[in-house]
Short mmCIF file of C-alpha atoms and ligand atoms in Angstrom, two decimals:
data_model
loop_
_atom_site.label_atom_id
_atom_site.label_comp_id
_atom_site.label_asym_id
_atom_site.label_seq_id
_atom_site.Cartn_x
_atom_site.Cartn_y
_atom_site.Cartn_z
CA MET A 1306 101.83 -141.83 -55.79
CA THR A 1307 98.25 -142.90 -56.39
CA THR A 1308 94.94 -141.42 -57.44
CA ASN A 1309 92.32 -140.99 -54.71
CA ASN A 1310 90.97 -144.42 -55.59
CA GLY A 1311 94.38 -145.86 -54.93
CA ALA A 1312 95.57 -146.63 -58.44
CA VAL A 1313 99.20 -145.95 -59.30
CA VAL A 1314 99.97 -142.66 -61.08
CA ASP A 1315 102.52 -143.04 -63.86
CA ASN A 1316 103.25 -139.35 -64.52
CA ASP A 1317 102.35 -136.23 -62.53
CA LEU A 1318 104.01 -133.62 -64.74
CA ASN A 1319 102.30 -133.97 -68.12
CA SER A 1320 98.58 -133.89 -68.81
CA VAL A 1321 97.24 -136.35 -71.37
CA THR A 1322 97.02 -134.54 -74.71
CA ALA A 1323 95.97 -135.39 -78.24
CA GLY A 1324 99.18 -134.88 -80.12
CA LEU A 1325 102.09 -132.74 -78.96
CA PRO A 1326 100.46 -129.31 -78.61
CA GLY A 1327 97.13 -130.63 -77.25
CA PRO A 1328 94.19 -130.22 -76.67
CA VAL A 1329 93.95 -131.96 -73.28
CA LEU A 1330 91.77 -135.05 -73.15
CA ILE A 1331 88.92 -135.28 -70.63
CA GLN A 1332 89.90 -138.89 -70.16
CA ASP A 1333 92.86 -137.67 -68.08
CA VAL A 1334 90.92 -138.50 -64.91
CA HIS A 1335 93.98 -137.91 -62.75
CA LEU A 1336 94.15 -134.28 -63.97
CA VAL A 1337 90.39 -133.82 -63.53
CA GLU A 1338 90.48 -135.20 -59.99
CA LYS A 1339 93.47 -133.06 -59.04
CA LEU A 1340 91.88 -129.82 -60.31
CA ALA A 1341 88.47 -130.65 -58.86
CA HIS A 1342 89.88 -131.41 -55.43
CA PHE A 1343 91.95 -128.24 -55.47
CA ASN A 1344 88.79 -126.22 -56.13
CA ARG A 1345 87.33 -127.70 -52.97
CA GLU A 1346 90.28 -127.21 -50.60
CA ARG A 1347 88.64 -124.46 -48.57
CA ILE A 1348 85.94 -124.98 -45.99
CA PRO A 1349 83.91 -122.01 -44.74
CA GLU A 1350 86.04 -119.70 -42.64
CA ARG A 1351 84.83 -119.31 -39.06
CA VAL A 1352 82.79 -116.08 -38.93
CA VAL A 1353 84.58 -115.29 -35.66
CA HIS A 1354 87.90 -116.70 -34.40
CA ALA A 1355 89.03 -117.43 -37.98
CA LYS A 1356 92.76 -117.02 -37.37
CA GLY A 1357 94.09 -119.52 -34.86
CA ALA A 1358 96.88 -121.78 -33.68
CA GLY A 1359 96.61 -125.03 -31.76
CA ALA A 1360 98.56 -127.50 -29.69
CA GLY A 1361 98.04 -130.69 -27.72
CA GLY A 1362 99.07 -131.60 -24.23
CA TYR A 1363 97.66 -132.65 -20.90
CA PHE A 1364 95.88 -131.37 -17.82
CA GLU A 1365 96.85 -132.58 -14.35
CA VAL A 1366 94.74 -132.20 -11.20
CA THR A 1367 96.55 -130.61 -8.23
CA LYS A 1368 93.62 -130.24 -5.80
CA ASP A 1369 90.76 -132.52 -4.83
CA VAL A 1370 87.53 -130.83 -5.98
CA SER A 1371 85.26 -133.87 -5.66
CA LYS A 1372 83.15 -132.19 -2.96
CA TRP A 1373 81.95 -129.74 -5.65
CA THR A 1374 81.90 -131.82 -8.83
CA LYS A 1375 81.65 -135.47 -9.78
CA ALA A 1376 83.50 -134.87 -13.08
CA LYS A 1377 85.82 -137.87 -13.22
CA PHE A 1378 88.69 -136.04 -14.89
CA LEU A 1379 88.84 -133.72 -11.85
CA SER A 1380 88.39 -136.49 -9.29
CA LYS A 1381 91.90 -137.22 -8.03
CA VAL A 1382 95.10 -135.29 -7.43
CA GLY A 1383 97.68 -136.35 -10.01
CA LYS A 1384 95.11 -137.49 -12.59
CA ARG A 1385 96.07 -136.54 -16.16
CA THR A 1386 93.74 -135.93 -19.10
CA GLU A 1387 94.75 -135.32 -22.70
CA VAL A 1388 93.81 -131.87 -24.04
CA PHE A 1389 93.81 -130.00 -27.32
CA VAL A 1390 93.84 -126.19 -27.25
CA ARG A 1391 93.14 -123.58 -29.90
CA PHE A 1392 94.09 -119.93 -29.47
CA SER A 1393 92.77 -117.31 -31.85
CA THR A 1394 92.01 -113.72 -32.59
CA VAL A 1395 88.31 -112.90 -33.01
CA GLY A 1396 87.43 -110.30 -35.59
CA GLY A 1397 90.03 -110.73 -38.34
CA GLU A 1398 90.00 -113.05 -41.30
CA LYS A 1399 92.09 -116.21 -41.52
CA GLY A 1400 95.07 -114.28 -42.89
CA SER A 1401 94.91 -111.37 -40.45
CA ALA A 1402 97.75 -110.41 -38.12
CA ASP A 1403 98.14 -112.13 -34.78
CA ALA A 1404 99.15 -108.87 -33.07
CA GLU A 1405 95.84 -107.06 -33.79
CA ARG A 1406 94.04 -105.45 -30.86
CA ASP A 1407 91.34 -108.02 -30.22
CA PRO A 1408 90.28 -110.46 -27.53
CA ARG A 1409 92.03 -113.82 -27.91
CA GLY A 1410 90.10 -117.08 -27.98
CA PHE A 1411 91.30 -119.70 -25.48
CA ALA A 1412 89.50 -122.99 -26.19
CA VAL A 1413 90.36 -126.21 -24.38
CA LYS A 1414 89.08 -129.69 -25.21
CA PHE A 1415 89.57 -132.24 -22.42
CA TYR A 1416 89.36 -135.83 -23.74
CA THR A 1417 87.88 -137.28 -20.55
CA GLU A 1418 86.66 -140.82 -19.85
CA ASP A 1419 83.17 -139.33 -19.48
CA GLY A 1420 83.33 -137.82 -22.98
CA ASN A 1421 84.88 -134.61 -24.29
CA TYR A 1422 84.55 -131.54 -22.10
CA ASP A 1423 85.17 -128.18 -23.80
CA LEU A 1424 85.96 -124.98 -21.97
CA VAL A 1425 85.69 -122.31 -24.65
CA GLY A 1426 86.79 -118.97 -23.28
CA ASN A 1427 88.85 -115.90 -24.02
CA ASN A 1428 91.88 -114.15 -22.57
CA THR A 1429 89.46 -111.74 -20.87
CA PRO A 1430 87.28 -112.60 -17.88
CA VAL A 1431 84.28 -110.67 -19.26
CA PHE A 1432 82.53 -109.94 -22.57
CA PHE A 1433 81.12 -106.89 -24.39
CA ILE A 1434 77.43 -107.83 -24.20
CA ARG A 1435 75.29 -109.95 -21.93
CA ASP A 1436 72.56 -111.02 -24.34
CA PRO A 1437 73.13 -113.31 -27.36
CA LEU A 1438 70.49 -111.43 -29.35
CA LYS A 1439 73.07 -108.65 -29.76
CA PHE A 1440 75.93 -110.87 -30.89
CA PRO A 1441 75.60 -110.74 -34.70
CA ASP A 1442 75.20 -106.94 -34.57
CA PHE A 1443 78.19 -106.56 -32.29
CA ILE A 1444 80.40 -108.69 -34.53
CA HIS A 1445 79.28 -106.84 -37.67
CA THR A 1446 80.61 -103.63 -36.12
CA GLN A 1447 84.06 -105.23 -35.62
CA LYS A 1448 84.19 -106.43 -39.24
CA ARG A 1449 84.02 -104.50 -42.50
CA LYS A 1450 81.68 -101.77 -43.66
CA PRO A 1451 79.15 -103.05 -46.22
CA GLY A 1452 80.03 -100.48 -48.89
CA SER A 1453 83.75 -99.84 -48.56
CA ASN A 1454 84.75 -103.27 -47.18
CA LEU A 1455 86.96 -101.37 -44.75
CA LYS A 1456 87.07 -101.57 -40.97
CA ASP A 1457 85.34 -98.52 -39.67
CA ALA A 1458 85.84 -96.65 -36.39
CA ASP A 1459 82.34 -95.13 -36.61
CA MET A 1460 80.68 -98.56 -36.73
CA PHE A 1461 82.91 -99.86 -33.97
CA TRP A 1462 82.33 -97.00 -31.50
CA ASP A 1463 78.75 -96.27 -32.53
CA PHE A 1464 77.61 -99.67 -31.32
CA LEU A 1465 79.79 -99.66 -28.19
CA SER A 1466 78.72 -96.17 -27.18
CA LEU A 1467 75.08 -97.26 -27.56
CA THR A 1468 75.82 -100.37 -25.47
CA PRO A 1469 77.17 -99.18 -22.10
CA GLU A 1470 77.41 -102.73 -20.74
CA SER A 1471 80.48 -103.07 -23.01
CA ILE A 1472 82.57 -100.58 -20.96
CA HIS A 1473 84.26 -103.20 -18.80
CA GLN A 1474 85.45 -105.32 -21.72
CA VAL A 1475 86.32 -102.21 -23.78
CA SER A 1476 88.59 -101.10 -20.94
CA ILE A 1477 90.39 -104.45 -20.94
CA LEU A 1478 90.57 -104.58 -24.74
CA PHE A 1479 92.17 -101.13 -24.93
CA SER A 1480 94.60 -101.86 -22.12
CA ASP A 1481 97.78 -103.53 -23.30
CA ARG A 1482 96.09 -106.86 -22.52
CA GLY A 1483 94.31 -106.27 -25.86
CA THR A 1484 97.62 -106.98 -27.61
CA PRO A 1485 99.22 -109.99 -25.87
CA ARG A 1486 102.85 -110.48 -26.85
CA THR A 1487 102.28 -114.19 -27.50
CA TYR A 1488 99.61 -116.80 -26.85
CA ARG A 1489 101.92 -118.22 -24.17
CA ASN A 1490 101.95 -114.92 -22.28
CA MET A 1491 98.24 -114.52 -21.67
CA ASN A 1492 95.70 -115.88 -19.22
CA GLY A 1493 92.59 -117.74 -20.32
CA TYR A 1494 89.22 -117.34 -18.62
CA GLY A 1495 86.10 -119.48 -18.86
CA SER A 1496 84.41 -116.04 -18.73
CA HIS A 1497 80.92 -117.44 -18.10
CA THR A 1498 79.74 -118.80 -14.82
CA TYR A 1499 79.27 -122.56 -15.03
CA LYS A 1500 77.57 -125.05 -12.75
CA TRP A 1501 79.29 -127.94 -10.97
CA TYR A 1502 77.34 -130.71 -9.21
CA ASN A 1503 78.57 -133.49 -6.96
CA ASP A 1504 77.59 -137.09 -6.23
CA ALA A 1505 75.10 -135.93 -3.60
CA GLY A 1506 73.26 -133.84 -6.23
CA GLU A 1507 74.31 -130.51 -4.70
CA HIS A 1508 75.27 -127.79 -7.13
CA PHE A 1509 77.71 -124.87 -7.06
CA TYR A 1510 78.62 -122.09 -9.45
CA VAL A 1511 82.16 -121.88 -10.77
CA LYS A 1512 84.40 -119.50 -12.69
CA TYR A 1513 87.60 -120.76 -14.34
CA HIS A 1514 90.90 -118.89 -14.72
CA PHE A 1515 93.92 -120.33 -16.57
CA LYS A 1516 96.90 -118.28 -15.35
CA THR A 1517 99.92 -118.29 -17.58
CA ASP A 1518 103.04 -119.73 -15.96
CA GLN A 1519 105.10 -117.74 -18.49
CA GLY A 1520 103.84 -114.45 -16.98
CA VAL A 1521 101.47 -111.93 -18.60
CA ASP A 1522 103.36 -109.94 -21.23
CA ASN A 1523 101.84 -107.56 -23.75
CA PHE A 1524 102.83 -105.44 -26.71
CA THR A 1525 102.42 -101.71 -26.43
CA MET A 1526 100.38 -100.19 -29.25
CA GLU A 1527 103.56 -99.18 -31.07
CA GLU A 1528 105.16 -102.62 -30.71
CA ALA A 1529 101.98 -104.31 -31.96
CA GLU A 1530 101.85 -102.03 -35.01
CA VAL A 1531 105.41 -103.01 -35.91
CA MET A 1532 104.83 -106.71 -35.30
CA LYS A 1533 101.70 -106.77 -37.50
CA GLY A 1534 103.88 -105.80 -40.46
CA LYS A 1535 107.00 -107.67 -39.50
CA ASP A 1536 105.37 -111.02 -38.77
CA PRO A 1537 101.60 -111.34 -39.14
CA ASP A 1538 101.92 -114.86 -37.71
CA SER A 1539 103.94 -113.83 -34.65
CA ALA A 1540 101.86 -115.64 -32.00
CA THR A 1541 101.36 -118.75 -34.13
CA ARG A 1542 105.10 -118.93 -34.76
CA ASP A 1543 105.97 -118.33 -31.11
CA LEU A 1544 103.73 -121.17 -29.91
CA TYR A 1545 104.94 -123.62 -32.54
CA ASP A 1546 108.62 -122.78 -32.02
CA ALA A 1547 108.43 -122.97 -28.22
CA ILE A 1548 106.94 -126.46 -28.34
CA ALA A 1549 109.31 -127.57 -31.12
CA ARG A 1550 112.37 -126.51 -29.10
CA GLY A 1551 111.15 -128.40 -26.02
CA ASP A 1552 109.92 -125.42 -24.00
CA PRO A 1553 106.25 -126.37 -23.46
CA PRO A 1554 104.07 -123.55 -22.12
CA SER A 1555 101.86 -124.22 -19.12
CA TRP A 1556 98.96 -122.63 -17.28
CA THR A 1557 97.71 -123.02 -13.70
CA LEU A 1558 93.96 -123.60 -13.55
CA GLN A 1559 92.20 -121.70 -10.79
CA VAL A 1560 88.53 -121.65 -9.87
CA GLN A 1561 86.20 -119.50 -7.84
CA ILE A 1562 83.24 -121.29 -6.24
CA MET A 1563 79.89 -119.78 -5.19
CA THR A 1564 76.99 -121.61 -3.53
CA PRO A 1565 73.45 -121.25 -4.97
CA GLU A 1566 72.39 -119.45 -1.77
CA GLU A 1567 75.20 -116.93 -2.17
CA ALA A 1568 74.30 -116.47 -5.83
CA GLU A 1569 70.81 -115.30 -4.86
CA GLU A 1570 72.17 -112.62 -2.54
CA TYR A 1571 75.33 -111.55 -4.40
CA ARG A 1572 75.92 -107.84 -4.96
CA PHE A 1573 76.47 -108.41 -8.71
CA ASP A 1574 74.44 -110.63 -11.01
CA PRO A 1575 76.73 -113.70 -10.91
CA PHE A 1576 75.49 -114.84 -14.33
CA ASP A 1577 76.22 -111.58 -16.13
CA VAL A 1578 79.24 -112.16 -18.38
CA THR A 1579 80.12 -108.46 -18.32
CA LYS A 1580 81.09 -108.88 -14.63
CA VAL A 1581 83.82 -110.66 -12.71
CA TRP A 1582 83.51 -112.02 -9.20
CA PRO A 1583 86.05 -109.81 -7.43
CA HIS A 1584 88.83 -111.86 -5.90
CA GLY A 1585 88.20 -110.25 -2.51
CA ASP A 1586 84.68 -111.75 -2.51
CA TYR A 1587 85.60 -115.11 -4.04
CA PRO A 1588 89.29 -115.98 -3.77
CA VAL A 1589 90.81 -118.06 -6.55
CA MET A 1590 91.97 -121.59 -5.78
CA ASP A 1591 94.61 -123.55 -7.74
CA ILE A 1592 93.19 -126.87 -8.93
CA GLY A 1593 95.37 -128.02 -11.82
CA ARG A 1594 98.00 -127.41 -14.41
CA MET A 1595 97.81 -127.59 -18.19
CA VAL A 1596 100.90 -128.22 -20.30
CA LEU A 1597 101.02 -127.92 -24.10
CA ASP A 1598 103.84 -130.11 -25.37
CA ARG A 1599 102.67 -131.37 -28.77
CA ASN A 1600 102.53 -129.48 -32.03
CA PRO A 1601 99.89 -130.68 -34.48
CA SER A 1602 101.38 -132.76 -37.27
CA ASN A 1603 98.83 -131.32 -39.70
CA TYR A 1604 97.31 -127.88 -39.27
CA PHE A 1605 94.14 -128.46 -41.29
CA ALA A 1606 93.34 -131.84 -39.74
CA GLU A 1607 93.80 -130.76 -36.15
CA VAL A 1608 93.44 -126.99 -35.89
CA GLU A 1609 91.20 -125.91 -38.78
CA GLN A 1610 88.87 -128.86 -38.23
CA ALA A 1611 88.88 -128.56 -34.44
CA ALA A 1612 85.33 -127.85 -33.26
CA PHE A 1613 85.00 -126.58 -29.70
CA SER A 1614 81.64 -126.03 -28.09
CA PRO A 1615 80.60 -124.83 -24.64
CA SER A 1616 77.75 -127.35 -24.98
CA ASN A 1617 80.20 -130.26 -24.62
CA PHE A 1618 79.61 -131.04 -20.95
CA VAL A 1619 80.40 -134.15 -18.94
CA PRO A 1620 78.56 -135.41 -15.81
CA GLY A 1621 79.43 -133.05 -12.94
CA ILE A 1622 79.47 -129.89 -15.10
CA ALA A 1623 76.52 -128.01 -16.60
CA ALA A 1624 75.34 -124.63 -17.85
CA SER A 1625 74.42 -121.71 -15.61
CA PRO A 1626 71.59 -119.33 -16.58
CA ASP A 1627 74.14 -116.90 -18.13
CA LYS A 1628 72.27 -115.67 -21.23
CA MET A 1629 75.35 -115.40 -23.43
CA LEU A 1630 76.33 -118.94 -22.48
CA GLN A 1631 72.84 -120.17 -23.30
CA GLY A 1632 73.12 -118.59 -26.77
CA ARG A 1633 76.53 -120.15 -27.32
CA LEU A 1634 75.21 -123.61 -26.40
CA PHE A 1635 73.22 -123.39 -29.64
CA ALA A 1636 75.53 -121.29 -31.80
CA TYR A 1637 78.78 -123.25 -31.60
CA PRO A 1638 77.55 -126.71 -32.63
CA ASP A 1639 75.42 -125.01 -35.28
CA ALA A 1640 78.52 -123.30 -36.70
CA HIS A 1641 80.35 -126.63 -36.79
CA ARG A 1642 77.50 -128.42 -38.55
CA TYR A 1643 77.60 -125.67 -41.18
CA ARG A 1644 81.38 -125.52 -41.45
CA LEU A 1645 82.28 -129.21 -41.16
CA GLY A 1646 79.03 -131.13 -41.63
CA ALA A 1647 76.60 -133.07 -39.48
CA ASN A 1648 79.17 -135.74 -38.60
CA TYR A 1649 81.89 -133.31 -37.48
CA THR A 1650 82.22 -135.05 -34.11
CA GLN A 1651 83.70 -138.07 -35.90
CA LEU A 1652 86.75 -136.15 -37.12
CA PRO A 1653 89.71 -137.46 -35.11
CA VAL A 1654 90.40 -134.15 -33.31
CA ASN A 1655 86.76 -133.86 -32.26
CA ALA A 1656 85.92 -137.50 -31.49
CA PRO A 1657 85.99 -138.75 -27.91
CA LYS A 1658 89.32 -140.48 -27.23
CA ALA A 1659 88.90 -141.83 -23.71
CA ALA A 1660 85.15 -142.53 -24.07
CA LYS A 1661 83.03 -144.18 -26.76
CA MET A 1662 80.26 -142.47 -28.69
CA ASP A 1663 77.21 -144.78 -28.79
CA ASN A 1664 73.66 -143.70 -29.62
CA TYR A 1665 70.94 -143.97 -32.29
CA GLN A 1666 71.98 -141.15 -34.60
CA ARG A 1667 72.77 -142.53 -38.03
CA ASP A 1668 73.79 -141.62 -41.58
CA GLY A 1669 74.30 -138.05 -42.79
CA PRO A 1670 76.96 -136.64 -45.12
CA MET A 1671 80.49 -138.00 -44.73
CA ARG A 1672 79.69 -140.62 -42.13
CA PHE A 1673 83.08 -142.31 -42.16
CA ASP A 1674 83.01 -144.67 -39.21
CA GLY A 1675 81.06 -147.91 -39.57
CA ASN A 1676 77.76 -146.03 -38.91
CA LEU A 1677 77.38 -148.30 -35.85
CA GLY A 1678 77.00 -151.36 -38.04
CA ASP A 1679 73.93 -153.53 -37.88
CA GLY A 1680 72.96 -152.43 -34.36
CA PRO A 1681 69.43 -151.17 -33.73
CA ASN A 1682 68.79 -147.58 -34.86
CA TYR A 1683 65.91 -146.74 -32.52
CA TRP A 1684 65.24 -146.57 -28.78
CA PRO A 1685 63.69 -148.28 -26.86
CA ASN A 1686 64.61 -151.60 -28.39
CA SER A 1687 64.91 -155.26 -27.39
CA PHE A 1688 68.18 -155.88 -29.22
CA GLY A 1689 70.85 -154.81 -26.76
CA GLY A 1690 71.43 -151.27 -28.02
CA PRO A 1691 73.02 -148.61 -25.81
CA GLU A 1692 70.90 -147.57 -22.82
CA PRO A 1693 70.60 -144.25 -21.00
CA VAL A 1694 72.09 -144.27 -17.49
CA PRO A 1695 69.48 -142.93 -15.05
CA GLY A 1696 70.89 -140.54 -12.45
CA SER A 1697 73.95 -139.59 -14.52
CA GLY A 1698 72.54 -136.25 -15.64
CA GLU A 1699 72.27 -132.83 -14.06
CA PRO A 1700 70.07 -132.81 -10.93
CA MET A 1701 66.73 -131.01 -11.38
CA PHE A 1702 66.76 -127.33 -10.49
CA ASN A 1703 64.20 -124.59 -9.90
CA VAL A 1704 63.36 -121.90 -12.41
CA TYR A 1705 61.04 -119.04 -11.65
CA GLY A 1706 59.60 -115.79 -13.01
CA LYS A 1707 57.67 -114.69 -16.07
CA ALA A 1708 58.71 -115.57 -19.60
CA GLY A 1709 59.37 -112.56 -21.83
CA ARG A 1710 62.05 -110.25 -23.23
CA GLN A 1711 63.35 -108.94 -19.92
CA PRO A 1712 65.52 -105.83 -19.80
CA TYR A 1713 68.52 -105.83 -17.45
CA VAL A 1714 67.56 -104.53 -14.04
CA HIS A 1715 70.85 -103.12 -12.67
CA PRO A 1716 72.13 -100.77 -15.43
CA ASN A 1717 74.20 -98.66 -13.03
CA ASP A 1718 76.30 -101.71 -12.20
CA ASP A 1719 77.80 -101.55 -15.65
CA TYR A 1720 80.32 -98.89 -14.71
CA VAL A 1721 81.49 -100.20 -11.32
CA GLN A 1722 83.93 -102.90 -12.36
CA ALA A 1723 85.40 -100.91 -15.26
CA GLY A 1724 86.11 -98.19 -12.69
CA ASP A 1725 87.65 -100.76 -10.30
CA LEU A 1726 89.85 -101.99 -13.12
CA TYR A 1727 91.10 -98.48 -13.85
CA ARG A 1728 91.57 -97.43 -10.22
CA LYS A 1729 92.54 -100.64 -8.50
CA ALA A 1730 93.96 -103.27 -10.86
CA MET A 1731 95.93 -101.00 -13.20
CA LYS A 1732 99.23 -99.33 -12.48
CA ASP A 1733 100.08 -95.80 -13.67
CA GLN A 1734 101.70 -97.03 -16.88
CA ASP A 1735 98.67 -99.27 -17.62
CA ARG A 1736 96.34 -96.28 -17.25
CA THR A 1737 98.50 -94.08 -19.45
CA ASN A 1738 98.68 -96.73 -22.17
CA LEU A 1739 94.92 -97.41 -21.91
CA VAL A 1740 94.07 -93.76 -22.50
CA LYS A 1741 96.58 -93.50 -25.36
CA ASN A 1742 95.29 -96.67 -27.04
CA ILE A 1743 91.68 -95.46 -26.81
CA VAL A 1744 92.46 -91.98 -28.13
CA ALA A 1745 94.36 -93.42 -31.10
CA HIS A 1746 91.32 -95.50 -32.14
CA LEU A 1747 88.32 -93.46 -30.98
CA GLY A 1748 89.91 -90.38 -32.54
CA ASN A 1749 88.98 -91.85 -35.94
CA ALA A 1750 85.26 -91.86 -35.11
CA ARG A 1751 82.74 -89.04 -35.67
CA LYS A 1752 82.74 -86.37 -32.96
CA ASP A 1753 79.21 -87.08 -31.68
CA ILE A 1754 80.14 -90.74 -31.26
CA GLN A 1755 83.34 -89.78 -29.42
CA ILE A 1756 81.29 -87.63 -27.04
CA ARG A 1757 78.78 -90.39 -26.33
CA GLN A 1758 81.60 -92.85 -25.61
CA VAL A 1759 83.51 -90.41 -23.38
CA LYS A 1760 80.38 -89.95 -21.26
CA ILE A 1761 80.52 -93.69 -20.58
CA PHE A 1762 84.21 -93.54 -19.59
CA LEU A 1763 83.35 -90.64 -17.27
CA LYS A 1764 80.70 -92.76 -15.56
CA ALA A 1765 83.26 -95.53 -14.97
CA ASP A 1766 85.78 -93.11 -13.52
CA GLU A 1767 85.95 -89.33 -13.66
CA GLU A 1768 89.72 -89.24 -14.21
CA TYR A 1769 89.59 -92.00 -16.85
CA GLY A 1770 86.92 -90.15 -18.86
CA SER A 1771 88.62 -86.77 -18.46
CA ARG A 1772 91.94 -88.08 -19.72
CA VAL A 1773 90.31 -89.62 -22.80
CA ALA A 1774 88.38 -86.37 -23.41
CA GLU A 1775 91.58 -84.38 -23.14
CA GLY A 1776 93.39 -86.72 -25.52
CA LEU A 1777 90.58 -86.30 -28.05
CA GLY A 1778 90.54 -82.53 -27.63
CA LEU A 1779 86.94 -82.48 -26.37
CA SER A 1780 85.99 -79.50 -24.25
CA ALA A 1781 83.70 -79.29 -21.21
CA ALA A 1782 81.13 -77.65 -23.52
CA ASP A 1783 81.31 -80.66 -25.87
CA LEU A 1784 80.54 -82.95 -22.95
CA ALA A 1785 77.84 -80.82 -21.34
P1 NDP B 2900 92.03 -107.69 -7.55
O1 NDP B 2900 92.97 -106.58 -7.25
O2 NDP B 2900 91.89 -108.79 -6.58
O3 NDP B 2900 92.37 -108.37 -8.94
C1 NDP B 2900 92.67 -107.58 -10.02
C2 NDP B 2900 92.97 -108.50 -11.17
O4 NDP B 2900 92.99 -107.68 -12.31
C3 NDP B 2900 94.35 -109.11 -11.15
O5 NDP B 2900 94.37 -110.27 -10.39
C4 NDP B 2900 94.58 -109.36 -12.59
O6 NDP B 2900 93.89 -110.55 -12.98
C5 NDP B 2900 93.78 -108.28 -13.27
N1 NDP B 2900 94.57 -107.24 -13.88
C6 NDP B 2900 95.65 -106.63 -13.42
N2 NDP B 2900 96.08 -105.70 -14.29
C7 NDP B 2900 95.21 -105.73 -15.31
C8 NDP B 2900 95.13 -105.01 -16.51
N3 NDP B 2900 96.02 -104.07 -16.82
N4 NDP B 2900 94.12 -105.29 -17.35
C9 NDP B 2900 93.22 -106.23 -17.03
N5 NDP B 2900 93.25 -106.94 -15.89
C10 NDP B 2900 94.25 -106.69 -15.06
O7 NDP B 2900 90.69 -107.00 -7.85
P2 NDP B 2900 89.22 -107.54 -8.11
O8 NDP B 2900 89.11 -108.99 -8.17
O9 NDP B 2900 88.39 -106.79 -7.14
O10 NDP B 2900 88.96 -106.95 -9.55
C11 NDP B 2900 89.20 -105.59 -9.87
C12 NDP B 2900 89.12 -105.47 -11.33
O11 NDP B 2900 90.15 -106.29 -11.89
C13 NDP B 2900 87.82 -106.03 -11.91
O12 NDP B 2900 86.82 -105.09 -11.95
C14 NDP B 2900 88.26 -106.48 -13.26
O13 NDP B 2900 88.17 -105.41 -14.16
C15 NDP B 2900 89.72 -106.84 -13.10
N6 NDP B 2900 89.91 -108.30 -13.11
C16 NDP B 2900 89.32 -109.09 -12.16
C17 NDP B 2900 89.36 -110.43 -12.27
C18 NDP B 2900 88.61 -111.28 -11.32
O14 NDP B 2900 88.31 -112.43 -11.67
N7 NDP B 2900 88.27 -110.81 -10.14
C19 NDP B 2900 90.10 -111.09 -13.36
C20 NDP B 2900 90.76 -110.17 -14.25
C21 NDP B 2900 90.61 -108.84 -14.14
P3 NDP B 2900 94.59 -111.88 -13.33
O15 NDP B 2900 95.17 -112.34 -12.02
O16 NDP B 2900 93.49 -112.72 -13.81
O17 NDP B 2900 95.64 -111.57 -14.33
#
């Protein structure tokens, strides 16, 4: 055993004291260092996605997609790329239960030879809001009430009932998919629309779907309630144990592809994250398989310090105009700089593994590589420093219209896909459980808020809304 400066420790059970009873001497630097470091063990908890579990593994290409993207890690059937994945709940604190009703984060870091590519999605194909300006408000309503520090059904449903665009995601969240049985038994979705571009400079829009090879399996509300008490770490434990016993979970990666011409004409706004692209319009295509076969050897080093960001692109992949995505391009790296420091990309789990970071950024707190030595720290230079590679970036693209705070122009669209989910995708038992799960939660909100929310369910589907109203004991007069 040594001190942090590497000197041998002779005794780690007795502090240095003056005489037998004490007092303790300040010259016991080993004691001082141990207490001081302990006080600093915590880093800021993520404000969302605080509770998570992670694993490593690989991604293997099963279909040639080079006509749509020049991303090298997707370039050849059979090509493997190392990945690290973090699953999480969203609203709860770091010690909250894994079986809570909540979306689940599904974040994948591909360590490609072009640099790290992060696909940071959820287990739901859509999101509650389409504009990042609403995000802090939305999350506040899922957290704790300022005065009581309790979760509050009024806050939760007040915001949602004043934000009808949330109805699609609310309907998924309150289906049993809102309580996945394990992380292995859920799908992951890129959720946003992304852009792919090929060697010829043509671009396409893409949606990603990771389909679980273990099969979708969910808790009912009652099962989730029991599991929250029985094992708050149920999903974390399940993932760790499955990998430890040699039963690595896997997912099939599917994509949907849309051309820019189709995007202009499409019946839904293809960049609105509250919408899917129905499979009938854009069939899914299998392109790869992801296997998670390595447990982290240290949770803090690999999972707590893991920093995923949708802004980590590689050549061949870029952002779409999706407003929520645009907000996240800023918010994620900003959160990591706050939580881990300006040099967070040097931490082993975040650093490129198959590529080399080389630029003119220098110094900053906790710079623990060689700070790029004696190389030049400015560009352009005449001393052989790293050079940009012309033509490697995203091809230029057109933007048009007036700048300003633009309201959404198709508000009636907000109900269509929630209705399709209820009528078309769900089976009878799914619908029954959905209504029951909503009634159990919305029933805790104020009556005027219940009424406003039921009117939104009614717009999605008459039967859906009527069943919720009935469950809540609301009369036709209440809803008039
Ligand atoms: P499809 O019948 O082709 O697809 C329906 C999809 O819904 C299924 O493939 C499945 O997605 C998903 N699904 C099935 N049961 C549930 C459930 N209980 N809760 C949530 N999702 C479920 O129809 P469309 O593509 O026309 O979509 C109809 C509705 O299905 C959409 O409005 C949307 O709400 C939902 N959906 C659509 C997805 C898409 O990308 N088109 C993806 C997920 C949901 P999966 O195979 O991904 O498990």
